[in-house]
Amino acid sequence: MMTTFEALADPTRRRILDLLREQPRLVGELVDLLEMSQPGISKHLRVLREVGLVRVRQDAQRRWYELQTDPLAEIDGWLESYRHLWEVRLDRLDQYLQELQGKDKEHKDG
């Protein structure tokens, strides 16, 4: 079985999730919006369903696909420990740019 990360690695599946983030959708809507075949979209939806990113809701003869955010929250929690590394680097970059601006201003004033 595929992991959440493996499922998210595919750009088409990410586009599907972006569309489902806006609202639940039918397969036909996704086919039209993504300009792909119905079997192709169904294959991607099956993968997303297997990893828990998508849920299917049956409404009479229609199957609505909805985004499920729990797996994304787990990834966000895991990434949290890495955000600190980026914040430190961005703070250093900001400090460096401020120093450069200060030197540039001194050079122009001098």
PDB file of N, CA and C in Angstrom:
ATOM      1  N   MET A   1       0.833  -1.191   0.000  1.00  0.00           N
ATOM      2  CA  MET A   1       0.000   0.000   0.000  1.00  0.00           C
ATOM      3  C   MET A   1       0.877   1.253   0.000  1.00  0.00           C
ATOM      4  N   MET A   2       0.424   2.255  -0.675  1.00  0.00           N
ATOM      5  CA  MET A   2       1.153   3.504  -0.816  1.00  0.00           C
ATOM      6  C   MET A   2       1.041   4.329   0.474  1.00  0.00           C
ATOM      7  N   THR A   3       2.077   5.102   0.769  1.00  0.00           N
ATOM      8  CA  THR A   3       2.033   6.001   1.924  1.00  0.00           C
ATOM      9  C   THR A   3       1.432   7.342   1.501  1.00  0.00           C
ATOM     10  N   THR A   4       1.100   8.153   2.480  1.00  0.00           N
ATOM     11  CA  THR A   4       0.556   9.481   2.194  1.00  0.00           C
ATOM     12  C   THR A   4       1.547  10.293   1.379  1.00  0.00           C
ATOM     13  N   PHE A   5       2.829  10.220   1.737  1.00  0.00           N
ATOM     14  CA  PHE A   5       3.844  10.969   0.998  1.00  0.00           C
ATOM     15  C   PHE A   5       3.926  10.514  -0.455  1.00  0.00           C
ATOM     16  N   GLU A   6       3.859   9.225  -0.670  1.00  0.00           N
ATOM     17  CA  GLU A   6       3.905   8.705  -2.042  1.00  0.00           C
ATOM     18  C   GLU A   6       2.685   9.176  -2.834  1.00  0.00           C
ATOM     19  N   ALA A   7       1.534   9.181  -2.190  1.00  0.00           N
ATOM     20  CA  ALA A   7       0.325   9.650  -2.870  1.00  0.00           C
ATOM     21  C   ALA A   7       0.439  11.127  -3.227  1.00  0.00           C
ATOM     22  N   LEU A   8       1.008  11.913  -2.326  1.00  0.00           N
ATOM     23  CA  LEU A   8       1.150  13.349  -2.563  1.00  0.00           C
ATOM     24  C   LEU A   8       2.253  13.685  -3.564  1.00  0.00           C
ATOM     25  N   ALA A   9       3.110  12.734  -3.852  1.00  0.00           N
ATOM     26  CA  ALA A   9       4.210  12.986  -4.791  1.00  0.00           C
ATOM     27  C   ALA A   9       3.706  13.206  -6.212  1.00  0.00           C
ATOM     28  N   ASP A  10       2.532  12.726  -6.521  1.00  0.00           N
ATOM     29  CA  ASP A  10       1.996  12.845  -7.878  1.00  0.00           C
ATOM     30  C   ASP A  10       1.288  14.193  -8.055  1.00  0.00           C
ATOM     31  N   PRO A  11       1.684  14.989  -9.061  1.00  0.00           N
ATOM     32  CA  PRO A  11       1.075  16.312  -9.249  1.00  0.00           C
ATOM     33  C   PRO A  11      -0.424  16.259  -9.566  1.00  0.00           C
ATOM     34  N   THR A  12      -0.864  15.240 -10.261  1.00  0.00           N
ATOM     35  CA  THR A  12      -2.298  15.126 -10.554  1.00  0.00           C
ATOM     36  C   THR A  12      -3.088  14.909  -9.276  1.00  0.00           C
ATOM     37  N   ARG A  13      -2.583  14.085  -8.383  1.00  0.00           N
ATOM     38  CA  ARG A  13      -3.286  13.856  -7.120  1.00  0.00           C
ATOM     39  C   ARG A  13      -3.306  15.127  -6.274  1.00  0.00           C
ATOM     40  N   ARG A  14      -2.234  15.907  -6.319  1.00  0.00           N
ATOM     41  CA  ARG A  14      -2.233  17.181  -5.586  1.00  0.00           C
ATOM     42  C   ARG A  14      -3.271  18.137  -6.179  1.00  0.00           C
ATOM     43  N   ARG A  15      -3.400  18.154  -7.494  1.00  0.00           N
ATOM     44  CA  ARG A  15      -4.410  19.005  -8.136  1.00  0.00           C
ATOM     45  C   ARG A  15      -5.818  18.561  -7.735  1.00  0.00           C
ATOM     46  N   ILE A  16      -6.030  17.255  -7.672  1.00  0.00           N
ATOM     47  CA  ILE A  16      -7.330  16.739  -7.230  1.00  0.00           C
ATOM     48  C   ILE A  16      -7.618  17.214  -5.808  1.00  0.00           C
ATOM     49  N   LEU A  17      -6.637  17.122  -4.928  1.00  0.00           N
ATOM     50  CA  LEU A  17      -6.835  17.573  -3.545  1.00  0.00           C
ATOM     51  C   LEU A  17      -7.133  19.063  -3.492  1.00  0.00           C
ATOM     52  N   ASP A  18      -6.456  19.843  -4.331  1.00  0.00           N
ATOM     53  CA  ASP A  18      -6.729  21.284  -4.375  1.00  0.00           C
ATOM     54  C   ASP A  18      -8.183  21.551  -4.762  1.00  0.00           C
ATOM     55  N   LEU A  19      -8.675  20.808  -5.738  1.00  0.00           N
ATOM     56  CA  LEU A  19     -10.072  20.970  -6.158  1.00  0.00           C
ATOM     57  C   LEU A  19     -11.044  20.504  -5.072  1.00  0.00           C
ATOM     58  N   LEU A  20     -10.713  19.430  -4.390  1.00  0.00           N
ATOM     59  CA  LEU A  20     -11.579  18.929  -3.320  1.00  0.00           C
ATOM     60  C   LEU A  20     -11.526  19.830  -2.089  1.00  0.00           C
ATOM     61  N   ARG A  21     -10.446  20.569  -1.942  1.00  0.00           N
ATOM     62  CA  ARG A  21     -10.357  21.520  -0.830  1.00  0.00           C
ATOM     63  C   ARG A  21     -11.437  22.593  -0.981  1.00  0.00           C
ATOM     64  N   GLU A  22     -11.740  22.952  -2.226  1.00  0.00           N
ATOM     65  CA  GLU A  22     -12.761  23.965  -2.486  1.00  0.00           C
ATOM     66  C   GLU A  22     -14.161  23.460  -2.149  1.00  0.00           C
ATOM     67  N   GLN A  23     -14.434  22.194  -2.533  1.00  0.00           N
ATOM     68  CA  GLN A  23     -15.761  21.613  -2.303  1.00  0.00           C
ATOM     69  C   GLN A  23     -15.745  20.149  -2.713  1.00  0.00           C
ATOM     70  N   PRO A  24     -16.687  19.353  -2.173  1.00  0.00           N
ATOM     71  CA  PRO A  24     -16.805  17.965  -2.641  1.00  0.00           C
ATOM     72  C   PRO A  24     -17.168  17.958  -4.129  1.00  0.00           C
ATOM     73  N   ARG A  25     -16.697  16.937  -4.833  1.00  0.00           N
ATOM     74  CA  ARG A  25     -16.925  16.891  -6.281  1.00  0.00           C
ATOM     75  C   ARG A  25     -17.263  15.480  -6.736  1.00  0.00           C
ATOM     76  N   LEU A  26     -17.947  15.430  -7.868  1.00  0.00           N
ATOM     77  CA  LEU A  26     -18.227  14.176  -8.555  1.00  0.00           C
ATOM     78  C   LEU A  26     -17.059  13.851  -9.477  1.00  0.00           C
ATOM     79  N   VAL A  27     -16.901  12.582  -9.832  1.00  0.00           N
ATOM     80  CA  VAL A  27     -15.828  12.185 -10.745  1.00  0.00           C
ATOM     81  C   VAL A  27     -15.925  12.967 -12.049  1.00  0.00           C
ATOM     82  N   GLY A  28     -17.127  13.121 -12.566  1.00  0.00           N
ATOM     83  CA  GLY A  28     -17.312  13.834 -13.834  1.00  0.00           C
ATOM     84  C   GLY A  28     -16.798  15.258 -13.787  1.00  0.00           C
ATOM     85  N   GLU A  29     -16.981  15.931 -12.647  1.00  0.00           N
ATOM     86  CA  GLU A  29     -16.459  17.291 -12.497  1.00  0.00           C
ATOM     87  C   GLU A  29     -14.937  17.289 -12.578  1.00  0.00           C
ATOM     88  N   LEU A  30     -14.321  16.340 -11.888  1.00  0.00           N
ATOM     89  CA  LEU A  30     -12.860  16.254 -11.896  1.00  0.00           C
ATOM     90  C   LEU A  30     -12.346  15.930 -13.294  1.00  0.00           C
ATOM     91  N   VAL A  31     -13.048  15.062 -14.006  1.00  0.00           N
ATOM     92  CA  VAL A  31     -12.678  14.726 -15.386  1.00  0.00           C
ATOM     93  C   VAL A  31     -12.675  15.992 -16.232  1.00  0.00           C
ATOM     94  N   ASP A  32     -13.731  16.799 -16.119  1.00  0.00           N
ATOM     95  CA  ASP A  32     -13.831  18.025 -16.907  1.00  0.00           C
ATOM     96  C   ASP A  32     -12.779  19.051 -16.503  1.00  0.00           C
ATOM     97  N   LEU A  33     -12.608  19.253 -15.207  1.00  0.00           N
ATOM     98  CA  LEU A  33     -11.673  20.273 -14.723  1.00  0.00           C
ATOM     99  C   LEU A  33     -10.218  19.930 -15.029  1.00  0.00           C
ATOM    100  N   LEU A  34      -9.884  18.651 -14.942  1.00  0.00           N
ATOM    101  CA  LEU A  34      -8.499  18.229 -15.149  1.00  0.00           C
ATOM    102  C   LEU A  34      -8.236  17.743 -16.572  1.00  0.00           C
ATOM    103  N   GLU A  35      -9.307  17.657 -17.355  1.00  0.00           N
ATOM    104  CA  GLU A  35      -9.187  17.219 -18.746  1.00  0.00           C
ATOM    105  C   GLU A  35      -8.444  15.889 -18.853  1.00  0.00           C
ATOM    106  N   MET A  36      -8.910  14.942 -18.055  1.00  0.00           N
ATOM    107  CA  MET A  36      -8.359  13.589 -18.045  1.00  0.00           C
ATOM    108  C   MET A  36      -9.486  12.597 -18.263  1.00  0.00           C
ATOM    109  N   SER A  37      -9.115  11.365 -18.524  1.00  0.00           N
ATOM    110  CA  SER A  37     -10.117  10.310 -18.698  1.00  0.00           C
ATOM    111  C   SER A  37     -10.729   9.935 -17.350  1.00  0.00           C
ATOM    112  N   GLN A  38     -11.940   9.407 -17.400  1.00  0.00           N
ATOM    113  CA  GLN A  38     -12.606   8.970 -16.179  1.00  0.00           C
ATOM    114  C   GLN A  38     -11.839   7.843 -15.496  1.00  0.00           C
ATOM    115  N   PRO A  39     -11.327   6.842 -16.252  1.00  0.00           N
ATOM    116  CA  PRO A  39     -10.544   5.799 -15.580  1.00  0.00           C
ATOM    117  C   PRO A  39      -9.275   6.350 -14.916  1.00  0.00           C
ATOM    118  N   GLY A  40      -8.658   7.341 -15.535  1.00  0.00           N
ATOM    119  CA  GLY A  40      -7.452   7.941 -14.952  1.00  0.00           C
ATOM    120  C   GLY A  40      -7.756   8.648 -13.644  1.00  0.00           C
ATOM    121  N   ILE A  41      -8.820   9.443 -13.642  1.00  0.00           N
ATOM    122  CA  ILE A  41      -9.230  10.142 -12.415  1.00  0.00           C
ATOM    123  C   ILE A  41      -9.623   9.135 -11.340  1.00  0.00           C
ATOM    124  N   SER A  42     -10.357   8.111 -11.725  1.00  0.00           N
ATOM    125  CA  SER A  42     -10.786   7.094 -10.751  1.00  0.00           C
ATOM    126  C   SER A  42      -9.592   6.394 -10.117  1.00  0.00           C
ATOM    127  N   LYS A  43      -8.557   6.147 -10.905  1.00  0.00           N
ATOM    128  CA  LYS A  43      -7.342   5.509 -10.373  1.00  0.00           C
ATOM    129  C   LYS A  43      -6.698   6.398  -9.310  1.00  0.00           C
ATOM    130  N   HIS A  44      -6.593   7.691  -9.606  1.00  0.00           N
ATOM    131  CA  HIS A  44      -6.000   8.621  -8.641  1.00  0.00           C
ATOM    132  C   HIS A  44      -6.869   8.736  -7.387  1.00  0.00           C
ATOM    133  N   LEU A  45      -8.174   8.776  -7.568  1.00  0.00           N
ATOM    134  CA  LEU A  45      -9.075   8.850  -6.414  1.00  0.00           C
ATOM    135  C   LEU A  45      -8.966   7.604  -5.544  1.00  0.00           C
ATOM    136  N   ARG A  46      -8.783   6.445  -6.162  1.00  0.00           N
ATOM    137  CA  ARG A  46      -8.631   5.208  -5.395  1.00  0.00           C
ATOM    138  C   ARG A  46      -7.386   5.287  -4.511  1.00  0.00           C
ATOM    139  N   VAL A  47      -6.274   5.780  -5.080  1.00  0.00           N
ATOM    140  CA  VAL A  47      -5.035   5.919  -4.302  1.00  0.00           C
ATOM    141  C   VAL A  47      -5.259   6.886  -3.142  1.00  0.00           C
ATOM    142  N   LEU A  48      -5.880   8.023  -3.423  1.00  0.00           N
ATOM    143  CA  LEU A  48      -6.124   9.014  -2.374  1.00  0.00           C
ATOM    144  C   LEU A  48      -7.061   8.467  -1.297  1.00  0.00           C
ATOM    145  N   ARG A  49      -8.012   7.662  -1.696  1.00  0.00           N
ATOM    146  CA  ARG A  49      -8.931   7.036  -0.739  1.00  0.00           C
ATOM    147  C   ARG A  49      -8.193   6.020   0.129  1.00  0.00           C
ATOM    148  N   GLU A  50      -7.310   5.236  -0.487  1.00  0.00           N
ATOM    149  CA  GLU A  50      -6.576   4.201   0.260  1.00  0.00           C
ATOM    150  C   GLU A  50      -5.681   4.784   1.342  1.00  0.00           C
ATOM    151  N   VAL A  51      -5.122   5.976   1.102  1.00  0.00           N
ATOM    152  CA  VAL A  51      -4.251   6.589   2.119  1.00  0.00           C
ATOM    153  C   VAL A  51      -5.032   7.504   3.064  1.00  0.00           C
ATOM    154  N   GLY A  52      -6.345   7.588   2.873  1.00  0.00           N
ATOM    155  CA  GLY A  52      -7.186   8.344   3.794  1.00  0.00           C
ATOM    156  C   GLY A  52      -7.325   9.817   3.499  1.00  0.00           C
ATOM    157  N   LEU A  53      -6.859  10.273   2.340  1.00  0.00           N
ATOM    158  CA  LEU A  53      -6.956  11.689   2.000  1.00  0.00           C
ATOM    159  C   LEU A  53      -8.308  12.064   1.393  1.00  0.00           C
ATOM    160  N   VAL A  54      -9.035  11.071   0.925  1.00  0.00           N
ATOM    161  CA  VAL A  54     -10.327  11.311   0.281  1.00  0.00           C
ATOM    162  C   VAL A  54     -11.347  10.328   0.838  1.00  0.00           C
ATOM    163  N   ARG A  55     -12.558  10.809   0.988  1.00  0.00           N
ATOM    164  CA  ARG A  55     -13.675   9.979   1.433  1.00  0.00           C
ATOM    165  C   ARG A  55     -14.759  10.037   0.361  1.00  0.00           C
ATOM    166  N   VAL A  56     -15.466   8.935   0.184  1.00  0.00           N
ATOM    167  CA  VAL A  56     -16.565   8.875  -0.783  1.00  0.00           C
ATOM    168  C   VAL A  56     -17.880   8.889  -0.023  1.00  0.00           C
ATOM    169  N   ARG A  57     -18.782   9.734  -0.486  1.00  0.00           N
ATOM    170  CA  ARG A  57     -20.126   9.805   0.093  1.00  0.00           C
ATOM    171  C   ARG A  57     -21.132   9.488  -1.010  1.00  0.00           C
ATOM    172  N   GLN A  58     -21.921   8.461  -0.777  1.00  0.00           N
ATOM    173  CA  GLN A  58     -22.927   8.036  -1.757  1.00  0.00           C
ATOM    174  C   GLN A  58     -24.193   8.864  -1.567  1.00  0.00           C
ATOM    175  N   ASP A  59     -24.692   9.446  -2.661  1.00  0.00           N
ATOM    176  CA  ASP A  59     -25.920  10.238  -2.638  1.00  0.00           C
ATOM    177  C   ASP A  59     -26.780   9.769  -3.804  1.00  0.00           C
ATOM    178  N   ALA A  60     -27.717   8.882  -3.507  1.00  0.00           N
ATOM    179  CA  ALA A  60     -28.540   8.243  -4.558  1.00  0.00           C
ATOM    180  C   ALA A  60     -27.617   7.549  -5.555  1.00  0.00           C
ATOM    181  N   GLN A  61     -27.607   7.998  -6.784  1.00  0.00           N
ATOM    182  CA  GLN A  61     -26.772   7.367  -7.815  1.00  0.00           C
ATOM    183  C   GLN A  61     -25.407   8.035  -7.954  1.00  0.00           C
ATOM    184  N   ARG A  62     -25.141   9.058  -7.167  1.00  0.00           N
ATOM    185  CA  ARG A  62     -23.892   9.812  -7.320  1.00  0.00           C
ATOM    186  C   ARG A  62     -22.932   9.532  -6.171  1.00  0.00           C
ATOM    187  N   ARG A  63     -21.656   9.581  -6.510  1.00  0.00           N
ATOM    188  CA  ARG A  63     -20.600   9.394  -5.510  1.00  0.00           C
ATOM    189  C   ARG A  63     -19.815  10.698  -5.407  1.00  0.00           C
ATOM    190  N   TRP A  64     -19.918  11.333  -4.260  1.00  0.00           N
ATOM    191  CA  TRP A  64     -19.210  12.581  -3.995  1.00  0.00           C
ATOM    192  C   TRP A  64     -17.867  12.269  -3.338  1.00  0.00           C
ATOM    193  N   TYR A  65     -16.826  12.923  -3.802  1.00  0.00           N
ATOM    194  CA  TYR A  65     -15.490  12.754  -3.230  1.00  0.00           C
ATOM    195  C   TYR A  65     -15.170  13.994  -2.401  1.00  0.00           C
ATOM    196  N   GLU A  66     -14.734  13.753  -1.164  1.00  0.00           N
ATOM    197  CA  GLU A  66     -14.468  14.830  -0.213  1.00  0.00           C
ATOM    198  C   GLU A  66     -13.060  14.704   0.344  1.00  0.00           C
ATOM    199  N   LEU A  67     -12.437  15.845   0.580  1.00  0.00           N
ATOM    200  CA  LEU A  67     -11.108  15.889   1.182  1.00  0.00           C
ATOM    201  C   LEU A  67     -11.191  15.500   2.652  1.00  0.00           C
ATOM    202  N   GLN A  68     -10.257  14.697   3.099  1.00  0.00           N
ATOM    203  CA  GLN A  68     -10.108  14.332   4.508  1.00  0.00           C
ATOM    204  C   GLN A  68      -8.767  14.891   4.979  1.00  0.00           C
ATOM    205  N   THR A  69      -8.781  15.727   5.983  1.00  0.00           N
ATOM    206  CA  THR A  69      -7.572  16.456   6.364  1.00  0.00           C
ATOM    207  C   THR A  69      -6.721  15.783   7.438  1.00  0.00           C
ATOM    208  N   ASP A  70      -7.196  14.724   8.058  1.00  0.00           N
ATOM    209  CA  ASP A  70      -6.421  14.092   9.135  1.00  0.00           C
ATOM    210  C   ASP A  70      -5.005  13.706   8.707  1.00  0.00           C
ATOM    211  N   PRO A  71      -4.820  13.031   7.561  1.00  0.00           N
ATOM    212  CA  PRO A  71      -3.447  12.692   7.161  1.00  0.00           C
ATOM    213  C   PRO A  71      -2.585  13.933   6.921  1.00  0.00           C
ATOM    214  N   LEU A  72      -3.197  15.009   6.437  1.00  0.00           N
ATOM    215  CA  LEU A  72      -2.441  16.243   6.215  1.00  0.00           C
ATOM    216  C   LEU A  72      -2.035  16.868   7.545  1.00  0.00           C
ATOM    217  N   ALA A  73      -2.892  16.762   8.547  1.00  0.00           N
ATOM    218  CA  ALA A  73      -2.558  17.275   9.877  1.00  0.00           C
ATOM    219  C   ALA A  73      -1.389  16.498  10.475  1.00  0.00           C
ATOM    220  N   GLU A  74      -1.353  15.192  10.234  1.00  0.00           N
ATOM    221  CA  GLU A  74      -0.230  14.379  10.716  1.00  0.00           C
ATOM    222  C   GLU A  74       1.076  14.817  10.052  1.00  0.00           C
ATOM    223  N   ILE A  75       1.030  15.077   8.755  1.00  0.00           N
ATOM    224  CA  ILE A  75       2.224  15.536   8.040  1.00  0.00           C
ATOM    225  C   ILE A  75       2.639  16.900   8.566  1.00  0.00           C
ATOM    226  N   ASP A  76       1.669  17.781   8.778  1.00  0.00           N
ATOM    227  CA  ASP A  76       1.964  19.110   9.300  1.00  0.00           C
ATOM    228  C   ASP A  76       2.640  19.012  10.665  1.00  0.00           C
ATOM    229  N   GLY A  77       2.154  18.111  11.504  1.00  0.00           N
ATOM    230  CA  GLY A  77       2.775  17.909  12.814  1.00  0.00           C
ATOM    231  C   GLY A  77       4.206  17.430  12.702  1.00  0.00           C
ATOM    232  N   TRP A  78       4.449  16.534  11.769  1.00  0.00           N
ATOM    233  CA  TRP A  78       5.805  16.021  11.567  1.00  0.00           C
ATOM    234  C   TRP A  78       6.722  17.128  11.040  1.00  0.00           C
ATOM    235  N   LEU A  79       6.205  17.961  10.129  1.00  0.00           N
ATOM    236  CA  LEU A  79       7.013  19.032   9.547  1.00  0.00           C
ATOM    237  C   LEU A  79       7.305  20.154  10.537  1.00  0.00           C
ATOM    238  N   GLU A  80       6.510  20.249  11.587  1.00  0.00           N
ATOM    239  CA  GLU A  80       6.676  21.324  12.562  1.00  0.00           C
ATOM    240  C   GLU A  80       8.107  21.395  13.093  1.00  0.00           C
ATOM    241  N   SER A  81       8.712  20.256  13.350  1.00  0.00           N
ATOM    242  CA  SER A  81      10.077  20.253  13.892  1.00  0.00           C
ATOM    243  C   SER A  81      11.085  20.804  12.887  1.00  0.00           C
ATOM    244  N   TYR A  82      10.754  20.766  11.615  1.00  0.00           N
ATOM    245  CA  TYR A  82      11.656  21.286  10.589  1.00  0.00           C
ATOM    246  C   TYR A  82      11.441  22.772  10.327  1.00  0.00           C
ATOM    247  N   ARG A  83      10.297  23.303  10.706  1.00  0.00           N
ATOM    248  CA  ARG A  83      10.021  24.728  10.495  1.00  0.00           C
ATOM    249  C   ARG A  83      11.030  25.590  11.245  1.00  0.00           C
ATOM    250  N   HIS A  84      11.411  25.134  12.412  1.00  0.00           N
ATOM    251  CA  HIS A  84      12.377  25.891  13.207  1.00  0.00           C
ATOM    252  C   HIS A  84      13.666  26.106  12.416  1.00  0.00           C
ATOM    253  N   LEU A  85      14.106  25.084  11.704  1.00  0.00           N
ATOM    254  CA  LEU A  85      15.329  25.215  10.906  1.00  0.00           C
ATOM    255  C   LEU A  85      15.188  26.311   9.862  1.00  0.00           C
ATOM    256  N   TRP A  86      14.044  26.368   9.202  1.00  0.00           N
ATOM    257  CA  TRP A  86      13.820  27.399   8.191  1.00  0.00           C
ATOM    258  C   TRP A  86      13.708  28.774   8.828  1.00  0.00           C
ATOM    259  N   GLU A  87      13.052  28.856   9.975  1.00  0.00           N
ATOM    260  CA  GLU A  87      12.912  30.143  10.643  1.00  0.00           C
ATOM    261  C   GLU A  87      14.273  30.705  11.023  1.00  0.00           C
ATOM    262  N   VAL A  88      15.153  29.856  11.531  1.00  0.00           N
ATOM    263  CA  VAL A  88      16.500  30.298  11.895  1.00  0.00           C
ATOM    264  C   VAL A  88      17.228  30.803  10.656  1.00  0.00           C
ATOM    265  N   ARG A  89      17.151  30.063   9.570  1.00  0.00           N
ATOM    266  CA  ARG A  89      17.831  30.475   8.335  1.00  0.00           C
ATOM    267  C   ARG A  89      17.247  31.767   7.783  1.00  0.00           C
ATOM    268  N   LEU A  90      15.944  31.896   7.813  1.00  0.00           N
ATOM    269  CA  LEU A  90      15.320  33.120   7.319  1.00  0.00           C
ATOM    270  C   LEU A  90      15.663  34.310   8.208  1.00  0.00           C
ATOM    271  N   ASP A  91      15.754  34.093   9.517  1.00  0.00           N
ATOM    272  CA  ASP A  91      16.170  35.168  10.420  1.00  0.00           C
ATOM    273  C   ASP A  91      17.590  35.613  10.102  1.00  0.00           C
ATOM    274  N   ARG A  92      18.472  34.655   9.832  1.00  0.00           N
ATOM    275  CA  ARG A  92      19.851  35.000   9.465  1.00  0.00           C
ATOM    276  C   ARG A  92      19.888  35.781   8.158  1.00  0.00           C
ATOM    277  N   LEU A  93      19.095  35.353   7.185  1.00  0.00           N
ATOM    278  CA  LEU A  93      19.040  36.050   5.903  1.00  0.00           C
ATOM    279  C   LEU A  93      18.520  37.468   6.098  1.00  0.00           C
ATOM    280  N   ASP A  94      17.491  37.627   6.908  1.00  0.00           N
ATOM    281  CA  ASP A  94      16.942  38.951   7.183  1.00  0.00           C
ATOM    282  C   ASP A  94      17.991  39.849   7.831  1.00  0.00           C
ATOM    283  N   GLN A  95      18.724  39.300   8.786  1.00  0.00           N
ATOM    284  CA  GLN A  95      19.773  40.068   9.454  1.00  0.00           C
ATOM    285  C   GLN A  95      20.849  40.480   8.453  1.00  0.00           C
ATOM    286  N   TYR A  96      21.254  39.570   7.585  1.00  0.00           N
ATOM    287  CA  TYR A  96      22.266  39.850   6.569  1.00  0.00           C
ATOM    288  C   TYR A  96      21.788  40.949   5.613  1.00  0.00           C
ATOM    289  N   LEU A  97      20.548  40.875   5.182  1.00  0.00           N
ATOM    290  CA  LEU A  97      20.009  41.883   4.267  1.00  0.00           C
ATOM    291  C   LEU A  97      19.924  43.247   4.937  1.00  0.00           C
ATOM    292  N   GLN A  98      19.577  43.272   6.211  1.00  0.00           N
ATOM    293  CA  GLN A  98      19.544  44.540   6.934  1.00  0.00           C
ATOM    294  C   GLN A  98      20.943  45.134   7.054  1.00  0.00           C
ATOM    295  N   GLU A  99      21.942  44.274   7.283  1.00  0.00           N
ATOM    296  CA  GLU A  99      23.325  44.747   7.340  1.00  0.00           C
ATOM    297  C   GLU A  99      23.748  45.322   5.996  1.00  0.00           C
ATOM    298  N   LEU A 100      23.382  44.656   4.920  1.00  0.00           N
ATOM    299  CA  LEU A 100      23.711  45.158   3.584  1.00  0.00           C
ATOM    300  C   LEU A 100      23.042  46.503   3.319  1.00  0.00           C
ATOM    301  N   GLN A 101      21.794  46.640   3.719  1.00  0.00           N
ATOM    302  CA  GLN A 101      21.098  47.909   3.533  1.00  0.00           C
ATOM    303  C   GLN A 101      21.778  49.013   4.332  1.00  0.00           C
ATOM    304  N   GLY A 102      22.212  48.673   5.541  1.00  0.00           N
ATOM    305  CA  GLY A 102      22.915  49.651   6.364  1.00  0.00           C
ATOM    306  C   GLY A 102      24.219  50.085   5.725  1.00  0.00           C
ATOM    307  N   LYS A 103      24.984  49.139   5.185  1.00  0.00           N
ATOM    308  CA  LYS A 103      26.243  49.465   4.512  1.00  0.00           C
ATOM    309  C   LYS A 103      25.991  50.281   3.254  1.00  0.00           C
ATOM    310  N   ASP A 104      24.933  49.941   2.508  1.00  0.00           N
ATOM    311  CA  ASP A 104      24.602  50.666   1.286  1.00  0.00           C
ATOM    312  C   ASP A 104      24.218  52.100   1.621  1.00  0.00           C
ATOM    313  N   LYS A 105      23.463  52.288   2.706  1.00  0.00           N
ATOM    314  CA  LYS A 105      23.057  53.627   3.114  1.00  0.00           C
ATOM    315  C   LYS A 105      24.270  54.436   3.556  1.00  0.00           C
ATOM    316  N   GLU A 106      25.191  53.806   4.312  1.00  0.00           N
ATOM    317  CA  GLU A 106      26.411  54.489   4.740  1.00  0.00           C
ATOM    318  C   GLU A 106      27.234  54.918   3.534  1.00  0.00           C
ATOM    319  N   HIS A 107      27.322  54.050   2.542  1.00  0.00           N
ATOM    320  CA  HIS A 107      28.095  54.332   1.335  1.00  0.00           C
ATOM    321  C   HIS A 107      27.487  55.519   0.573  1.00  0.00           C
ATOM    322  N   LYS A 108      26.171  55.577   0.480  1.00  0.00           N
ATOM    323  CA  LYS A 108      25.497  56.667  -0.232  1.00  0.00           C
ATOM    324  C   LYS A 108      25.590  57.971   0.547  1.00  0.00           C
ATOM    325  N   ASP A 109      25.516  57.885   1.877  1.00  0.00           N
ATOM    326  CA  ASP A 109      25.580  59.079   2.718  1.00  0.00           C
ATOM    327  C   ASP A 109      27.004  59.614   2.822  1.00  0.00           C
ATOM    328  N   GLY A 110      27.972  58.735   2.673  1.00  0.00           N
ATOM    329  CA  GLY A 110      29.372  59.086   2.899  1.00  0.00           C
ATOM    330  C   GLY A 110      30.014  59.668   1.756  1.00  0.00           C
TER     331      GLY A 110
END
